[in-house]
Coordinates of C-alpha atoms and ligand atoms in Angstrom, one line a residue:
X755 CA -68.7 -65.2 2.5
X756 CA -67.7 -64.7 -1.2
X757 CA -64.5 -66.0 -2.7
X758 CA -63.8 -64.8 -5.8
X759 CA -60.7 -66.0 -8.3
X760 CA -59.0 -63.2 -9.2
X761 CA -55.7 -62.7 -9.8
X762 CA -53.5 -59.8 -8.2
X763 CA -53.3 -56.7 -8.7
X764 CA -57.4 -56.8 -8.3
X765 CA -57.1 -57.4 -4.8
X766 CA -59.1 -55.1 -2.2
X767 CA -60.9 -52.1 -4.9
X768 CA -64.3 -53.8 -4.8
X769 CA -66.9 -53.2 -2.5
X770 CA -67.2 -56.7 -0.1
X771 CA -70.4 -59.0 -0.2
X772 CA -72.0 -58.1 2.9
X773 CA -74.7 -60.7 5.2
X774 CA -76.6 -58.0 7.7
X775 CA -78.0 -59.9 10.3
X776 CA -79.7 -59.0 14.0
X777 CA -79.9 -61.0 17.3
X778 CA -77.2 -62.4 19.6
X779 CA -77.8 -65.8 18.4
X780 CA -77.1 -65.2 15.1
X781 CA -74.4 -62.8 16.1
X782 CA -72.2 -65.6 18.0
X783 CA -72.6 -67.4 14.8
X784 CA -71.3 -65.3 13.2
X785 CA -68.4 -65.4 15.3
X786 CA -68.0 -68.7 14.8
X787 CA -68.0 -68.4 11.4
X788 CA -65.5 -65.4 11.6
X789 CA -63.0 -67.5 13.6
X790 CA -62.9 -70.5 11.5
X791 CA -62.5 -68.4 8.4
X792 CA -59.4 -67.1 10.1
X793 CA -58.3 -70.7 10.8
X794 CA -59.0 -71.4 7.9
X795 CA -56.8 -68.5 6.2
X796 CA -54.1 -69.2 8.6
X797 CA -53.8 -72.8 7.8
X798 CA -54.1 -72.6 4.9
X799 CA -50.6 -69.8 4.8
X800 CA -48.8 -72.5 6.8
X801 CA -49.4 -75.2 4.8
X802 CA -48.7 -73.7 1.2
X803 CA -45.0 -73.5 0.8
X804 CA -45.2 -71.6 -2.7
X805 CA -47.3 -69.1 -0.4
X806 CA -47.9 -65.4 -2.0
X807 CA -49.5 -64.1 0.7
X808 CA -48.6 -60.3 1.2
X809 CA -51.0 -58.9 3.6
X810 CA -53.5 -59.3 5.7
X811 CA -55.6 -56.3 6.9
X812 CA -58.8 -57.3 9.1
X813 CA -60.9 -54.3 9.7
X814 CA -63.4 -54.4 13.1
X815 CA -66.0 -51.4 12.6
X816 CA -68.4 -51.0 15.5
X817 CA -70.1 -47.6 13.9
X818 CA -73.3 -46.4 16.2
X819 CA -74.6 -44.5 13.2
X820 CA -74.8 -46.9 10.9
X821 CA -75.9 -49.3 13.5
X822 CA -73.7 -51.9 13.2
X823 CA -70.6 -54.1 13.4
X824 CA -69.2 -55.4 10.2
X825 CA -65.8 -57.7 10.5
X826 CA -63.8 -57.0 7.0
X827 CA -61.5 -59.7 6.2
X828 CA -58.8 -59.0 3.6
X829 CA -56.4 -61.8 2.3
X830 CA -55.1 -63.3 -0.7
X831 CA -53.3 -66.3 -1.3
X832 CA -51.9 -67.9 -4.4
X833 CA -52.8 -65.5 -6.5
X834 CA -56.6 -66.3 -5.4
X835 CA -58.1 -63.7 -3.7
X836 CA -59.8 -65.3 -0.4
X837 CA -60.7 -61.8 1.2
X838 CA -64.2 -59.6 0.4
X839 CA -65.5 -61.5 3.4
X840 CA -67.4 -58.7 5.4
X841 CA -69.6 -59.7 8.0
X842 CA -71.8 -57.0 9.1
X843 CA -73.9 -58.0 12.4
X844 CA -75.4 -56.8 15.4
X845 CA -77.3 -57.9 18.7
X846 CA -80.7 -56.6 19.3
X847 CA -79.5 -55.2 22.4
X848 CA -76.8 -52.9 20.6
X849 CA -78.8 -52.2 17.9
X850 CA -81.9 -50.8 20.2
X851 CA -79.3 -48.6 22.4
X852 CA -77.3 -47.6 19.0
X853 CA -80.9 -47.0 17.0
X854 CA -81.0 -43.0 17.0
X855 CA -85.1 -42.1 18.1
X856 CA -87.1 -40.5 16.3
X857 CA -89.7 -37.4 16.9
X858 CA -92.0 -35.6 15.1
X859 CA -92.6 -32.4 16.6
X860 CA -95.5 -29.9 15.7
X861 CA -95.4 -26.8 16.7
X862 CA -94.7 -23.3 15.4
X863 CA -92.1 -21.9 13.6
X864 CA -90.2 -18.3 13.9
X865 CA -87.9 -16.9 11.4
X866 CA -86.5 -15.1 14.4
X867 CA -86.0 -15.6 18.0
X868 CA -86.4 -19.2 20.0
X869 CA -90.1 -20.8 20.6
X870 CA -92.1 -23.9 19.7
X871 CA -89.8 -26.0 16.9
X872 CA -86.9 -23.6 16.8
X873 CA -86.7 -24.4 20.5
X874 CA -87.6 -28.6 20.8
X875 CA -85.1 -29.1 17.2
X876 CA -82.6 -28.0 18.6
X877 CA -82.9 -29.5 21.9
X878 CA -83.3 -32.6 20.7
X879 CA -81.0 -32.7 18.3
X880 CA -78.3 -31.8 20.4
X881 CA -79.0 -34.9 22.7
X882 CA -79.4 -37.0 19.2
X883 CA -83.0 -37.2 18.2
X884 CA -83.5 -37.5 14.8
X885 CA -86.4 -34.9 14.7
X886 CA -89.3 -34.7 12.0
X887 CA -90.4 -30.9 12.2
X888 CA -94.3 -29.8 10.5
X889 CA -94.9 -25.8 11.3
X890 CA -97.9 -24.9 12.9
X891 CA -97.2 -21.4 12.2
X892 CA -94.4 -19.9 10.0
X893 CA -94.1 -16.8 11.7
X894 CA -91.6 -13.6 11.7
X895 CA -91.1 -13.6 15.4
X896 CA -92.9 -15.1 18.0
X897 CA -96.1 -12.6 19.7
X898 CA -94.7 -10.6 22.5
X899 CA -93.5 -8.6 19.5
X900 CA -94.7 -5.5 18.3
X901 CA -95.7 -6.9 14.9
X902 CA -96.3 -10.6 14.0
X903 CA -96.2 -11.4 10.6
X904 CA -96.6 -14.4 9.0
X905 CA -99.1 -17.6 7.4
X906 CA -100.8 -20.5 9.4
X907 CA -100.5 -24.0 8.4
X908 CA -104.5 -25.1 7.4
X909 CA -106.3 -28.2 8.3
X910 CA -106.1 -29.5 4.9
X911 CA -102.4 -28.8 4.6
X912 CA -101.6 -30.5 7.5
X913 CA -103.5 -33.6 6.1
X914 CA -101.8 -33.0 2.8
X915 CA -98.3 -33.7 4.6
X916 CA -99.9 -36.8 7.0
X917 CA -100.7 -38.2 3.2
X918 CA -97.1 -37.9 1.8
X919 CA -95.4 -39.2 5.1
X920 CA -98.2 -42.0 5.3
X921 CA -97.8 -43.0 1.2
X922 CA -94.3 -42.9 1.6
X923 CA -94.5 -45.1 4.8
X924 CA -92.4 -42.6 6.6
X925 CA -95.1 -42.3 9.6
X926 CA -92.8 -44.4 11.7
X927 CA -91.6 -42.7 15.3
X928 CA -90.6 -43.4 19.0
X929 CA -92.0 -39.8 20.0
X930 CA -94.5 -37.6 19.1
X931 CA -94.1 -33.4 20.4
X932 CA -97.1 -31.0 20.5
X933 CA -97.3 -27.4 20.8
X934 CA -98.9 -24.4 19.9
X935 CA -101.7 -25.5 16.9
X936 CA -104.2 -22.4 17.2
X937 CA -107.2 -24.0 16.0
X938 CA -109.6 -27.0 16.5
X939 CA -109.8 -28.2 12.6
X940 CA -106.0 -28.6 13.1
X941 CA -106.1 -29.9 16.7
X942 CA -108.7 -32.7 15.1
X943 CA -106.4 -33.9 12.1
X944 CA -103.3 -34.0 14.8
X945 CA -105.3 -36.6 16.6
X946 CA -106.0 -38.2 13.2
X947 CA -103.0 -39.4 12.8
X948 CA -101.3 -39.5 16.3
X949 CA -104.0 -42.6 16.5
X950 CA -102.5 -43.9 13.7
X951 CA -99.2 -43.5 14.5
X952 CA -99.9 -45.1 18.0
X953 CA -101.5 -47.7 16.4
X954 CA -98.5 -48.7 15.1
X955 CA -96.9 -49.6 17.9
X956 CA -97.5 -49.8 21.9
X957 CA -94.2 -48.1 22.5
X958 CA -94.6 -44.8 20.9
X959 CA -95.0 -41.7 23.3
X960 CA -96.9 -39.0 22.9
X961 CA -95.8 -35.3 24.7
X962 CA -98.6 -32.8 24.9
X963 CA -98.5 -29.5 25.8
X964 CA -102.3 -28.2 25.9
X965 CA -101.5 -24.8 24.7
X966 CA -104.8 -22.4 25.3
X967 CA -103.8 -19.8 27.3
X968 CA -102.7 -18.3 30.4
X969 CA -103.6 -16.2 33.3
X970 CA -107.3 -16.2 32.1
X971 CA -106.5 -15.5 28.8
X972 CA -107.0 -17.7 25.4
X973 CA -104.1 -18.0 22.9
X974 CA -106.0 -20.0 20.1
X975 CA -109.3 -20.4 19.2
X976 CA -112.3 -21.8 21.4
X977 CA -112.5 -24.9 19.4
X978 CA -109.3 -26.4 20.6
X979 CA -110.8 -26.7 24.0
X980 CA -113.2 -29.9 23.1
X981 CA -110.4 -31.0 20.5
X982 CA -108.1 -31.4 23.5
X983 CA -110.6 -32.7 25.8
X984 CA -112.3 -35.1 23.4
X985 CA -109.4 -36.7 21.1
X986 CA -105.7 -35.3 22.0
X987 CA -106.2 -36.2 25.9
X988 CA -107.3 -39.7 25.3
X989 CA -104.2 -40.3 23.3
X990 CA -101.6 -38.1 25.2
X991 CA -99.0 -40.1 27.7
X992 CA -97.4 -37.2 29.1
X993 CA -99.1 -33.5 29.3
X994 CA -97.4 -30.2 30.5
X995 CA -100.5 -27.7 31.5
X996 CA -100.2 -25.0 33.3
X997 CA -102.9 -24.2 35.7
X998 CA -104.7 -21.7 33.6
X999 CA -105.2 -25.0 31.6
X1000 CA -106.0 -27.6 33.8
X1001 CA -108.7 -25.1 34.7
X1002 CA -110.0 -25.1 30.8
X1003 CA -109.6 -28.9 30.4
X1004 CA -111.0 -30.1 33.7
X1005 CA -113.9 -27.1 33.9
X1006 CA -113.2 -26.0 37.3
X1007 CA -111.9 -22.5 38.6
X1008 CA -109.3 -23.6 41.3
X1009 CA -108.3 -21.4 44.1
X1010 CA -105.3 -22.7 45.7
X1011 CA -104.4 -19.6 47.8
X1012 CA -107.8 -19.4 49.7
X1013 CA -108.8 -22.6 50.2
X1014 CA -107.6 -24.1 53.5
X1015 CA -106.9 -27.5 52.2
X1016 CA -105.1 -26.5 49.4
X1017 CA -102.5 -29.7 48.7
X1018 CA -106.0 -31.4 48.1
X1019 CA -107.8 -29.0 45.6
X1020 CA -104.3 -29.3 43.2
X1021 CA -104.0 -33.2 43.7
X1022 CA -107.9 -33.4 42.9
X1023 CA -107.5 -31.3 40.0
X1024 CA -104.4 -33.6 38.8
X1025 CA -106.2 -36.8 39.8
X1026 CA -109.1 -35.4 37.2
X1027 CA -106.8 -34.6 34.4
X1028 CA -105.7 -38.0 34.8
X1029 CA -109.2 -39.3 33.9
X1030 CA -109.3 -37.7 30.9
X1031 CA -106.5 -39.8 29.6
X1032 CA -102.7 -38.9 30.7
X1033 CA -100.5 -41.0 32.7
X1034 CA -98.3 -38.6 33.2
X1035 CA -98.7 -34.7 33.9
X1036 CA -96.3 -32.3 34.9
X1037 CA -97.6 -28.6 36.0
X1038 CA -94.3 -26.8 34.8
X1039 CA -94.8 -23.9 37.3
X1040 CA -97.1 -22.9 39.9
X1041 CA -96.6 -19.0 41.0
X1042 CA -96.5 -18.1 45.0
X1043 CA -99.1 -15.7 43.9
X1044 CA -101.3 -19.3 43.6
X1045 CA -99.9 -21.1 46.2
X1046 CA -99.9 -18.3 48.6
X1047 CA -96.0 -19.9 49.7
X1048 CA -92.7 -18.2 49.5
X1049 CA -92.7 -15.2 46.3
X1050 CA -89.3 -15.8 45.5
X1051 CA -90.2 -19.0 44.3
X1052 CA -92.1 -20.8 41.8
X1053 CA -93.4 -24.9 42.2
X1054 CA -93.5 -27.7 39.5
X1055 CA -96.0 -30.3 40.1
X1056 CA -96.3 -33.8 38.5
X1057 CA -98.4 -36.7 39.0
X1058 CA -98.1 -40.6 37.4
X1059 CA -101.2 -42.6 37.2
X1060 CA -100.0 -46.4 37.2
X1061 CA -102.3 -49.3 35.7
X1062 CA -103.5 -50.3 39.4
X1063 CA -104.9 -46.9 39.7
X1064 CA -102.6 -45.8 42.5
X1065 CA -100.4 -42.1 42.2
X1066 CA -97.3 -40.8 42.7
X1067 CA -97.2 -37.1 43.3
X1068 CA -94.0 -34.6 43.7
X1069 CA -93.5 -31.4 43.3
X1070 CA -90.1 -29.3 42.8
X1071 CA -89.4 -25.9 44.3
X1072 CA -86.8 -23.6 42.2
X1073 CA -86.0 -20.1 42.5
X1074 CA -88.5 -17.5 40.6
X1075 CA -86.2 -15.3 37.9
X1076 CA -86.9 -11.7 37.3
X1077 CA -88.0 -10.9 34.2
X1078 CA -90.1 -12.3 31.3
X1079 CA -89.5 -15.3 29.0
X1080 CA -90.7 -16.6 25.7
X1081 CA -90.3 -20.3 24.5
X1082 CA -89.9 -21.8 28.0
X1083 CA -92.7 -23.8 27.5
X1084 CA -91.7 -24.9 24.4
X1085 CA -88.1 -26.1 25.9
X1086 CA -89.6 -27.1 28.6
X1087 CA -92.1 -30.4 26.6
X1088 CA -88.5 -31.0 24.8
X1089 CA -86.4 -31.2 27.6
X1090 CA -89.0 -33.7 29.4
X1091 CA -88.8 -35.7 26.3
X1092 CA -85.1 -35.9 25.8
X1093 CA -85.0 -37.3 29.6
X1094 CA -87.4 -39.2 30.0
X1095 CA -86.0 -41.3 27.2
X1096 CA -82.5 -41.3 28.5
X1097 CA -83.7 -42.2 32.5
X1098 CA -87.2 -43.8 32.1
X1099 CA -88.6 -42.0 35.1
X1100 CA -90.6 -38.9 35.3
X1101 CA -88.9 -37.7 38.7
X1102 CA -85.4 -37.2 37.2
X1103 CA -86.5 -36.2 33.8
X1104 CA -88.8 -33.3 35.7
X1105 CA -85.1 -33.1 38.1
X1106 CA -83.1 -32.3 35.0
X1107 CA -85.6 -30.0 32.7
X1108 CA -86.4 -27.7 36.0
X1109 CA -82.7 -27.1 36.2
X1110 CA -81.4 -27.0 32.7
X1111 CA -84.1 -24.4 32.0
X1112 CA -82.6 -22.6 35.4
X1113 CA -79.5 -22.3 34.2
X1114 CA -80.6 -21.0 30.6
X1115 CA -82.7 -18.7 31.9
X1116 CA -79.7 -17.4 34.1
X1117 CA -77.2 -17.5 31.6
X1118 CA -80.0 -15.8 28.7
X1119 CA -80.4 -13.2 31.9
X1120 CA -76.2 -12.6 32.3
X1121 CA -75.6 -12.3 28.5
X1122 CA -78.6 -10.9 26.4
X1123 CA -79.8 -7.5 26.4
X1124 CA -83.6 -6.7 26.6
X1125 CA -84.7 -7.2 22.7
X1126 CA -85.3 -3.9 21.8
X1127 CA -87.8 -1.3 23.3
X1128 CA -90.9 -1.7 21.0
X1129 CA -91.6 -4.8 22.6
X1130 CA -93.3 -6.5 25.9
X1131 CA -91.3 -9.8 26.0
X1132 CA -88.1 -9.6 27.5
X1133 CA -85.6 -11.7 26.3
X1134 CA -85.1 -14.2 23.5
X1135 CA -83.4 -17.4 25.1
X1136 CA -79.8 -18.1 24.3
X1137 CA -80.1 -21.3 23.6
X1138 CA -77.3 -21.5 21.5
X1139 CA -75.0 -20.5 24.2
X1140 CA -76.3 -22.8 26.5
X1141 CA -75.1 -26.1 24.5
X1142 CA -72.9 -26.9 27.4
X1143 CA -75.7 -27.1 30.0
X1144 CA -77.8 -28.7 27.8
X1145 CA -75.7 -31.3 27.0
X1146 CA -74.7 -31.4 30.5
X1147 CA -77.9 -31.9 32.1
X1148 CA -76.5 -31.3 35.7
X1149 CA -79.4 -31.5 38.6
X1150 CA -79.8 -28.7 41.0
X1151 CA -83.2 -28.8 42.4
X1152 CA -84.7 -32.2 43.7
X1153 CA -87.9 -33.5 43.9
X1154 CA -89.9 -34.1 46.7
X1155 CA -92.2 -36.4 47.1
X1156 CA -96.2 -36.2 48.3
X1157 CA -96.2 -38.9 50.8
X1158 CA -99.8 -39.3 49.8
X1159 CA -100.7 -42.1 47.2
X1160 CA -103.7 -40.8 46.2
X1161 CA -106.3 -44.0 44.9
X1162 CA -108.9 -43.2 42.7
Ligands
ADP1042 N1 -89.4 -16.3 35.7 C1 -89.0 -17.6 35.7 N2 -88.1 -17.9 36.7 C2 -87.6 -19.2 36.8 N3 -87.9 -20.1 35.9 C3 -88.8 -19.9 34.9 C4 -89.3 -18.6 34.8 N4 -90.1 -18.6 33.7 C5 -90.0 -19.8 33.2 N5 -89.2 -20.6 33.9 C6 -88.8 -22.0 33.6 O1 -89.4 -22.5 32.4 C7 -90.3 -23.5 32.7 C8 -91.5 -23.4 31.8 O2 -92.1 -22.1 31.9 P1 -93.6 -21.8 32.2 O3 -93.8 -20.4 32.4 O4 -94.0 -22.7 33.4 O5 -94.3 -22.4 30.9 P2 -95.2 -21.7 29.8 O6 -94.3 -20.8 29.1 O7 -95.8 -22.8 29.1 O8 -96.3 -21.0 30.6 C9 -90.6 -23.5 34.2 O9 -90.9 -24.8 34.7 C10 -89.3 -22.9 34.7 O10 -88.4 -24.0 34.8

């Protein structure tokens, strides 16, 4: 509270003095305090027959982006100005759910097109992430394209940044994203300072997808193999492989298709992922061509490890699109982040990103035209158009659930 003695015309052009303060105790004191100043102000207009009061303008602001509710009180009376009381306050409680999280997200970068941080940006910002973005890659277009052009972020310029955010004690976030990083120095100082970040605080979460390859083939470097198996895995809480991958990280050729008890071989591969440090892993799609099940569809498999040791398993069956797609991966990792923040449970959040990326991938089908006819790549998402359904997050395809609790 600040009572100043002014005289009029100097009434309401100066900024208020302002308390902040957090915590429901301290915010029904404040309430307290807010009433009795009113009482006060009131009383005080009754009993004061000479009385100049004019106005009285008492502004409530309950603003989510500045994170808090400040009570402006205005009033003047005999020629004394009474007002510049601003309380500004909020509860823990409002403060967490109006407190906007924050990501950083490494992955590449395209000047044109949708894939890695030109996907998970703007994703997340959309559902209102505040999202820290370092470039892998800075690339003209992503590598289904004729001709990639472009630079790739070093070891030691990767560090360089770490050192800024860290001096400038900016290395604070709720969510860490990784993508495509090509090679193992890189892989190494990502895991340099995820640690630290983690160390930080328990609550931070940490989305890795384990980019290598696919269908037997390496994207990035052999030295990212170890890197992934020996520091990012340890310190990964959710993963998003695909089963060229699990292969590579848990050393062990799986064939699904011809081996009679086939639930078993992907559950045991999942269960061994899970040992290498992941509480979470979500497979984001299995091809019939694998399972040897229907062709016109494709499966999503995920699997929690809970502190007891004990798993839930589910998978999701969804309809398998013609044509091919770049940056669905990428979307993919962003979407799971977005809601498993919002629901807190990896079923819905896999519910959700399986059929938001269905009806992207339909819509990117129904209003883009193949990119152009030097290339192998299909389409670019439209992402851009699909802002409704993103935002709208409707669920199509449910999970179902492995009725087996696999103990270790
Ligand atoms: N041809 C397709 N038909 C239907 N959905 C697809 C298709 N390609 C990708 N998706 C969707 O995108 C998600 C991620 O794509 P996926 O190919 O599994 O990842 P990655 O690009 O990392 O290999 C899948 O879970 C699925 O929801």
């Amino acid at each position: 509270k600040n009572v100043t003695s002014r005289k009029r015309p100097h009434t309401s052009r100066h900024k208020p003095a302002s308390i902040k303060l957090c915590g429901p105790t301290l915010v029904r004191m404040l309430d307290m305090v807010c009433d009795r100043a009113r009482q006060l102000l009131m009383k005080t207009q009754r009993s004061s027959s000479d009385s100049t009061y004019q106005k009285r303008q008492m502004i409530v602001d309950d603003d989510p982006f500045t994170r808090t509710l400040s009570v402006t009180d205005y009033a003047q009376f005999n020629n004394t100005l009474v007002g510049d009381c601003c309380l500004q306050a909020c509860s823990l409680e409002q403060y967490e759910s109006h407190r906007i999280p924050r990501v950083l997200s490494i992955q590449s970068h395209v000047v044109h097109g949708f894939v890695g941080n030109k996907c998970a940006a703007f994703i997340l910002q959309l559902y209102g992430f505040e999202v820290d973005i370092i470039n892998s890659v800075h690339f003209s277009n992503h590598t289904g394209y004729k001709t990639v052009k472009g630079s790739r972020l070093t070891a030691d310029e990767l560090e360089a940044i770490f050192q800024g955010l860290l001096i400038n004690e900016l290395l604070e976030y709720d969510y860490i994203l990784t993508g495509y990083m090509g090679s193992g120095e890189l892989l190494h100082v990502v895991a340099k300072y995820v640690r630290l970040i983690k160390s930080k605080s328990a609550h931070i979460k940490y989305i890795c997808d384990p980019v290598i390859g696919d269908n037997n083939k390496l994207y990035v470097d052999r030295s990212c193999i170890e890197v992934y198996k020996n520091e990012i895995l340890p310190l990964a809480d959710i993963v998003t492989p695909n089963d060229f991958e699990i292969e590579v990280l848990i050393g062990k050729e799986l064939d699904y298709k011809n081996d009679e008890n086939q639930e078993e071989v992907i559950w045991q591969s999942l269960r061994s992922l899970h040992k290498m440090g992941p509480s979470h892993i979500i497979i984001s799609s299995i091809s019939a061509d694998k399972t040897g099940g229907n062709q016109t569809m494709l499966q999503m498999r995920a699997s929690t490890q809970f502190l007891d040791n004990q798993y839930q398993t589910f998978q999701i069956d969804f309809p398998h699109l013609e044509g091919s797609f770049t940056g669905t991966g990428d979307s993919f990792s962003a979407l799971i982040l977005a809601w498993f923040h919002k629901e807190n449970n990896l079923i819905r959040a896999c519910e959700r990103s399986i059929s938001i990326l269905h009806q992207i991938l339909r819509k990117t089908i129904e209003i883009s035209k193949p990119i152009n006819t030097h290339n192998r790549c299909g389409h670019e998402l439209c992402l851009i158009e699909s802002k409704a359904i993103i935002e709208c997050g409707e669920i199509l395809f449910h999970a179902v659930l492995n009725d087996k609790h696999l103990s270790s």
